[in-house]
Coordinates of N, CA and C in Angstrom, one line a residue:
M1 N 14.8 60.5 -6.2 CA 15.0 61.4 -7.3 C 16.5 61.5 -7.6
N2 N 16.9 61.6 -8.8 CA 18.3 61.9 -9.2 C 18.3 63.0 -10.3
T3 N 19.5 63.3 -10.7 CA 19.7 64.5 -11.6 C 19.0 64.2 -12.9
F4 N 19.0 63.0 -13.4 CA 18.3 62.7 -14.7 C 16.8 62.8 -14.6
D5 N 16.3 62.5 -13.4 CA 14.8 62.6 -13.2 C 14.5 64.1 -13.3
I6 N 15.3 65.0 -12.7 CA 15.0 66.4 -12.8 C 15.2 66.9 -14.3
M7 N 16.2 66.5 -14.9 CA 16.5 67.0 -16.3 C 15.4 66.5 -17.2
D8 N 14.9 65.2 -17.0 CA 13.8 64.7 -17.9 C 12.5 65.5 -17.6
T9 N 12.2 65.8 -16.4 CA 11.1 66.7 -16.1 C 11.2 68.0 -16.7
W10 N 12.4 68.6 -16.7 CA 12.6 69.9 -17.3 C 12.5 69.9 -18.8
A11 N 13.1 68.9 -19.4 CA 13.0 68.7 -20.8 C 11.6 68.6 -21.3
Q12 N 10.8 67.8 -20.7 CA 9.4 67.7 -21.1 C 8.6 69.0 -20.9
A13 N 8.9 69.7 -19.8 CA 8.2 71.0 -19.6 C 8.6 72.0 -20.7
L14 N 9.9 72.0 -21.0 CA 10.4 73.0 -22.0 C 9.8 72.8 -23.4
V15 N 9.7 71.5 -23.8 CA 9.3 71.2 -25.2 C 7.7 71.3 -25.3
T16 N 7.0 71.2 -24.2 CA 5.6 71.3 -24.3 C 5.0 72.6 -23.9
D17 N 5.8 73.6 -23.5 CA 5.3 74.9 -23.0 C 4.9 75.7 -24.3
P18 N 3.6 76.1 -24.4 CA 3.2 76.8 -25.6 C 3.8 78.2 -25.7
E19 N 4.0 78.9 -24.7 CA 4.5 80.3 -24.8 C 6.0 80.2 -25.3
L20 N 6.8 79.3 -24.7 CA 8.1 79.1 -25.1 C 8.2 78.7 -26.6
G21 N 7.3 77.8 -26.9 CA 7.2 77.3 -28.3 C 7.0 78.4 -29.3
T22 N 6.0 79.3 -28.9 CA 5.7 80.4 -29.8 C 6.9 81.4 -29.9
L23 N 7.5 81.7 -28.8 CA 8.7 82.5 -28.8 C 9.8 82.0 -29.7
C24 N 10.1 80.7 -29.6 CA 11.1 80.1 -30.5 C 10.7 80.2 -31.9
S25 N 9.5 79.8 -32.2 CA 9.1 79.8 -33.7 C 9.1 81.2 -34.3
T26 N 8.5 82.2 -33.5 CA 8.3 83.5 -34.1 C 9.6 84.4 -34.1
T27 N 10.3 84.3 -33.0 CA 11.5 85.1 -32.8 C 12.8 84.5 -33.5
F28 N 12.9 83.2 -33.3 CA 14.1 82.5 -33.8 C 13.9 81.6 -35.0
G29 N 12.7 81.5 -35.4 CA 12.4 80.8 -36.7 C 12.5 79.3 -36.6
A30 N 12.6 78.7 -35.4 CA 12.7 77.2 -35.3 C 12.2 76.8 -34.0
P31 N 11.8 75.5 -33.9 CA 11.3 75.0 -32.6 C 12.5 74.8 -31.7
L32 N 12.2 74.8 -30.4 CA 13.2 74.6 -29.4 C 13.7 73.2 -29.4
K33 N 15.1 73.0 -29.3 CA 15.7 71.7 -29.2 C 16.2 71.6 -27.8
V34 N 16.0 70.5 -27.1 CA 16.5 70.3 -25.8 C 17.4 69.0 -25.8
F35 N 18.6 69.2 -25.3 CA 19.6 68.2 -25.2 C 19.7 67.8 -23.7
V36 N 19.5 66.5 -23.4 CA 19.7 66.0 -22.0 C 21.0 65.3 -21.9
G37 N 22.0 65.9 -21.3 CA 23.3 65.4 -21.3 C 24.1 66.0 -22.4
L38 N 25.4 66.3 -22.2 CA 26.3 67.0 -23.2 C 27.3 66.0 -23.6
D39 N 27.4 65.8 -24.9 CA 28.5 65.1 -25.5 C 29.4 66.1 -26.2
V40 N 30.6 66.4 -25.6 CA 31.5 67.5 -26.1 C 32.0 67.3 -27.5
A41 N 31.9 66.0 -28.0 CA 32.3 65.8 -29.4 C 31.2 66.3 -30.3
H42 N 30.0 66.4 -29.8 CA 28.9 66.9 -30.6 C 28.1 67.9 -29.9
E43 N 28.8 69.0 -29.5 CA 28.1 70.0 -28.7 C 27.1 70.8 -29.5
P44 N 26.0 71.2 -28.9 CA 25.0 72.1 -29.6 C 25.7 73.3 -30.2
E45 N 25.3 73.7 -31.3 CA 25.9 74.9 -32.0 C 24.9 75.7 -32.7
K46 N 25.3 76.7 -33.4 CA 24.5 77.7 -34.1 C 23.3 77.1 -34.8
K47 N 23.6 76.0 -35.6 CA 22.6 75.4 -36.4 C 21.5 74.7 -35.6
D48 N 21.8 74.4 -34.3 CA 20.8 73.8 -33.4 C 19.9 74.8 -32.7
A49 N 20.3 76.1 -32.8 CA 19.5 77.1 -32.0 C 18.1 77.3 -32.6
P50 N 17.2 77.7 -31.7 CA 17.3 77.8 -30.3 C 17.4 76.5 -29.5
Y51 N 18.3 76.4 -28.5 CA 18.4 75.2 -27.8 C 18.7 75.4 -26.3
V52 N 18.4 74.4 -25.6 CA 18.8 74.3 -24.2 C 19.4 72.9 -24.0
C53 N 20.6 72.9 -23.3 CA 21.3 71.7 -23.0 C 21.3 71.6 -21.5
L54 N 21.0 70.4 -21.0 CA 21.0 70.2 -19.5 C 22.0 69.2 -19.2
Q55 N 22.9 69.5 -18.3 CA 24.1 68.6 -17.9 C 24.2 68.5 -16.4
P56 N 24.3 67.3 -15.9 CA 24.5 67.2 -14.4 C 25.8 67.9 -14.0
A57 N 25.8 68.5 -12.8 CA 26.9 69.3 -12.3 C 27.2 68.9 -10.8
G58 N 26.8 67.7 -10.4 CA 27.1 67.2 -9.1 C 25.9 67.2 -8.2
D59 N 26.1 66.6 -7.0 CA 25.0 66.6 -6.1 C 25.5 66.4 -4.7
E60 N 24.7 66.8 -3.7 CA 25.0 66.6 -2.3 C 23.7 66.0 -1.7
R61 N 23.9 64.8 -1.2 CA 22.8 64.1 -0.7 C 23.2 62.9 0.2
G62 N 22.3 62.4 0.9 CA 22.6 61.2 1.8 C 21.6 61.2 3.0
P63 N 21.5 60.1 3.7 CA 20.6 60.0 4.8 C 20.8 61.0 5.9
E64 N 22.0 61.5 6.1 CA 22.3 62.4 7.2 C 22.2 63.9 6.8
A65 N 22.0 64.1 5.5 CA 21.9 65.5 5.0 C 20.6 66.2 5.4
G66 N 20.7 67.5 5.7 CA 19.5 68.2 6.0 C 18.6 68.4 4.8
E67 N 19.2 68.5 3.7 CA 18.5 68.7 2.4 C 19.4 68.0 1.3
H68 N 18.7 67.6 0.3 CA 19.4 67.1 -0.9 C 19.6 68.2 -1.9
R69 N 20.7 68.2 -2.6 CA 21.0 69.3 -3.6 C 21.5 68.6 -4.9
W70 N 21.0 69.1 -6.0 CA 21.4 68.6 -7.3 C 21.8 69.8 -8.1
G71 N 23.0 69.8 -8.7 CA 23.5 70.9 -9.5 C 23.3 70.5 -11.0
I72 N 22.8 71.4 -11.8 CA 22.6 71.2 -13.2 C 23.1 72.4 -13.9
I73 N 23.9 72.2 -15.0 CA 24.4 73.3 -15.9 C 23.4 73.4 -17.0
I74 N 22.9 74.6 -17.2 CA 22.0 74.8 -18.4 C 22.8 75.6 -19.4
Y75 N 22.9 75.1 -20.6 CA 23.5 75.9 -21.7 C 22.3 76.3 -22.6
F76 N 22.3 77.6 -22.9 CA 21.3 78.2 -23.8 C 22.0 78.6 -25.1
G77 N 21.3 78.6 -26.2 CA 21.8 79.1 -27.5 C 20.7 79.7 -28.3
V78 N 21.0 80.8 -28.9 CA 20.0 81.5 -29.8 C 20.8 82.0 -31.0
H79 N 20.1 82.1 -32.1 CA 20.7 82.8 -33.3 C 19.6 83.7 -33.8
V80 N 20.0 85.0 -34.0 CA 19.1 85.9 -34.6 C 19.7 86.5 -35.9
Q81 N 18.8 86.8 -36.8 CA 19.3 87.3 -38.1 C 19.6 88.8 -38.1
A82 N 19.0 89.5 -37.2 CA 19.2 91.0 -37.1 C 20.6 91.3 -36.8
K83 N 21.1 92.4 -37.4 CA 22.4 92.9 -37.2 C 22.3 94.2 -36.3
P84 N 23.4 94.5 -35.6 CA 23.3 95.8 -34.8 C 23.3 97.0 -35.7
D85 N 22.6 98.0 -35.3 CA 22.5 99.3 -36.0 C 23.7 100.1 -35.6
K86 N 24.7 100.1 -36.5 CA 26.0 100.8 -36.2 C 26.0 102.2 -36.5
T87 N 24.8 102.8 -37.0 CA 24.7 104.2 -37.2 C 24.3 104.9 -36.0
A88 N 23.8 104.2 -35.0 CA 23.3 104.9 -33.8 C 24.5 105.2 -32.9
N89 N 24.3 106.0 -31.9 CA 25.3 106.3 -30.9 C 25.5 105.2 -29.9
I90 N 24.5 104.5 -29.7 CA 24.6 103.3 -28.8 C 24.3 102.1 -29.7
V91 N 25.3 101.2 -29.8 CA 25.1 100.0 -30.7 C 24.8 98.8 -29.8
T92 N 23.7 98.2 -30.0 CA 23.2 97.1 -29.1 C 23.2 95.8 -30.0
E93 N 23.8 94.7 -29.4 CA 23.9 93.5 -30.1 C 22.6 92.7 -30.0
P94 N 21.8 92.5 -31.1 CA 20.5 91.9 -31.0 C 20.5 90.5 -30.4
A95 N 21.5 89.7 -30.6 CA 21.6 88.3 -30.1 C 21.6 88.3 -28.6
I96 N 22.4 89.3 -28.0 CA 22.5 89.4 -26.6 C 21.2 89.9 -26.0
V97 N 20.6 90.8 -26.6 CA 19.3 91.3 -26.2 C 18.3 90.2 -26.1
A98 N 18.2 89.4 -27.2 CA 17.3 88.3 -27.3 C 17.6 87.2 -26.2
M99 N 18.8 87.0 -25.9 CA 19.2 86.0 -24.9 C 18.8 86.5 -23.5
E100 N 19.2 87.8 -23.2 CA 19.0 88.3 -21.9 C 17.5 88.7 -21.6
R101 N 16.8 89.2 -22.5 CA 15.5 89.8 -22.3 C 14.4 88.8 -22.7
Q102 N 14.7 87.8 -23.5 CA 13.6 87.0 -24.0 C 13.8 85.5 -23.7
F103 N 14.8 84.9 -24.3 CA 15.0 83.5 -24.3 C 15.3 82.9 -22.9
A104 N 16.4 83.4 -22.3 CA 16.8 82.8 -21.0 C 15.7 83.1 -19.9
P105 N 15.1 84.2 -19.8 CA 14.0 84.4 -18.9 C 12.8 83.5 -19.1
A106 N 12.5 83.3 -20.4 CA 11.4 82.4 -20.7 C 11.7 81.0 -20.3
V107 N 12.9 80.5 -20.6 CA 13.3 79.1 -20.1 C 13.2 79.0 -18.6
M108 N 13.7 80.0 -17.9 CA 13.7 79.9 -16.5 C 12.3 80.0 -15.9
R109 N 11.4 80.7 -16.5 CA 10.0 80.8 -16.0 C 9.4 79.4 -16.2
V110 N 9.7 78.7 -17.2 CA 9.1 77.3 -17.4 C 9.7 76.4 -16.3
L111 N 11.0 76.5 -16.1 CA 11.6 75.6 -15.1 C 11.1 75.9 -13.7
A112 N 10.8 77.2 -13.4 CA 10.3 77.6 -12.1 C 8.9 77.0 -11.8
R113 N 8.2 76.7 -12.8 CA 6.8 76.1 -12.6 C 6.8 74.6 -12.5
T114 N 7.9 74.0 -12.6 CA 8.0 72.5 -12.6 C 7.9 72.0 -11.1
T115 N 7.8 70.7 -11.0 CA 7.7 70.1 -9.6 C 9.1 70.1 -8.9
C116 N 10.1 70.4 -9.6 CA 11.5 70.5 -9.0 C 12.2 71.8 -9.6
P117 N 11.7 72.9 -9.1 CA 12.2 74.2 -9.6 C 13.7 74.5 -9.1
P118 N 14.4 75.2 -9.9 CA 15.8 75.6 -9.4 C 15.6 76.6 -8.2
A119 N 16.5 76.4 -7.2 CA 16.4 77.3 -6.0 C 17.3 78.5 -6.2
V120 N 18.5 78.3 -6.8 CA 19.5 79.3 -6.9 C 20.3 79.0 -8.2
G121 N 20.8 80.1 -8.8 CA 21.7 79.9 -9.9 C 22.6 81.0 -10.2
E122 N 23.6 80.8 -11.0 CA 24.6 81.8 -11.4 C 25.0 81.5 -12.8
G123 N 25.0 82.6 -13.6 CA 25.3 82.3 -15.1 C 26.1 83.4 -15.7
T124 N 26.5 83.1 -17.0 CA 27.3 84.0 -17.8 C 26.7 84.0 -19.2
T125 N 26.5 85.2 -19.8 CA 26.2 85.3 -21.2 C 27.5 85.6 -21.9
H126 N 27.8 84.9 -22.9 CA 29.1 85.0 -23.7 C 28.9 86.0 -24.8
P127 N 30.0 86.6 -25.3 CA 29.9 87.5 -26.4 C 29.3 86.8 -27.7
A128 N 28.5 87.6 -28.4 CA 27.8 87.0 -29.6 C 28.9 86.9 -30.7
K129 N 28.6 86.0 -31.7 CA 29.4 85.9 -32.9 C 28.5 85.6 -34.0
G130 N 28.4 86.6 -34.9 CA 27.5 86.4 -36.1 C 26.1 86.2 -35.8
G131 N 25.6 86.8 -34.8 CA 24.2 86.7 -34.4 C 23.9 85.4 -33.5
Y132 N 24.9 84.7 -33.1 CA 24.8 83.5 -32.3 C 25.2 83.9 -30.9
A133 N 24.4 83.7 -29.9 CA 24.7 84.0 -28.5 C 24.5 82.8 -27.7
E134 N 25.4 82.6 -26.7 CA 25.4 81.4 -25.8 C 25.4 82.0 -24.4
R135 N 24.7 81.2 -23.5 CA 24.7 81.5 -22.1 C 24.8 80.2 -21.4
D136 N 25.5 80.2 -20.2 CA 25.5 79.0 -19.4 C 25.1 79.4 -18.0
M137 N 24.5 78.5 -17.3 CA 24.0 78.8 -15.9 C 24.1 77.6 -15.1
V138 N 24.6 77.7 -13.9 CA 24.7 76.6 -13.0 C 23.6 76.8 -12.0
V139 N 22.6 75.9 -11.9 CA 21.5 76.0 -10.9 C 21.5 74.9 -9.9
T140 N 20.9 75.1 -8.8 CA 20.8 74.1 -7.8 C 19.3 73.8 -7.5
V141 N 19.0 72.6 -7.4 CA 17.6 72.1 -7.0 C 17.8 71.6 -5.6
R142 N 16.9 72.0 -4.7 CA 17.0 71.6 -3.3 C 15.7 70.8 -2.9
E143 N 15.9 69.8 -2.1 CA 14.7 69.1 -1.6 C 15.0 68.8 -0.1
P144 N 14.1 69.1 0.8 CA 14.3 68.8 2.2 C 14.4 67.3 2.4
N145 N 15.2 66.9 3.3 CA 15.4 65.5 3.7 C 14.6 65.3 5.0
V146 N 13.4 64.7 4.8 CA 12.6 64.4 6.0 C 12.7 63.0 6.4
I147 N 13.2 62.7 7.6 CA 13.4 61.4 8.1 C 12.2 60.5 8.0
G148 N 12.3 59.4 7.3 CA 11.2 58.4 7.2 C 10.2 58.7 6.1
I149 N 10.4 59.8 5.4 CA 9.5 60.1 4.3 C 10.3 60.2 3.0
G150 N 9.7 59.6 2.0 CA 10.4 59.7 0.7 C 11.3 58.6 0.4
S151 N 12.1 58.8 -0.6 CA 13.0 57.7 -1.1 C 14.4 57.8 -0.4
D152 N 15.1 56.7 -0.5 CA 16.5 56.7 0.1 C 17.3 57.8 -0.5
G153 N 18.0 58.5 0.4 CA 18.8 59.7 0.0 C 19.9 59.3 -1.0
W154 N 20.3 58.1 -1.1 CA 21.4 57.7 -2.0 C 20.8 57.4 -3.4
Q155 N 19.6 57.3 -3.6 CA 19.0 56.9 -4.9 C 18.8 58.2 -5.7

């Protein structure tokens, strides 16, 4: 297994999940777009939302390792048409709410059900701009290295 095997598995799971598909269509008005690998000259942007971009972030593996680890950066993007209600005493940004309460958790639930779920992760949601919110998360996938079983640790 390598990082692209994991990202391909995740991409297929994300685009075929019916609940996530419904969320994207009804809440964000468009189907989910998944990018496997990031080209910084053509980064996903507001017009691509809702999207998930999967980018390798390094790995730790080898025949002597107790477990193999693969790092993947997940970039999330959503765009919502709603504007904050500025007449209220508490002004809540709808794009951040959509990212934190709906989109990112839905994506992570799909990934958790795959054959190579993320074991641990750390992320940041960035300030919204014009209804467009982005989040990035670095996750780690772990696989025990059992001597004599499975593929070569270097592959």
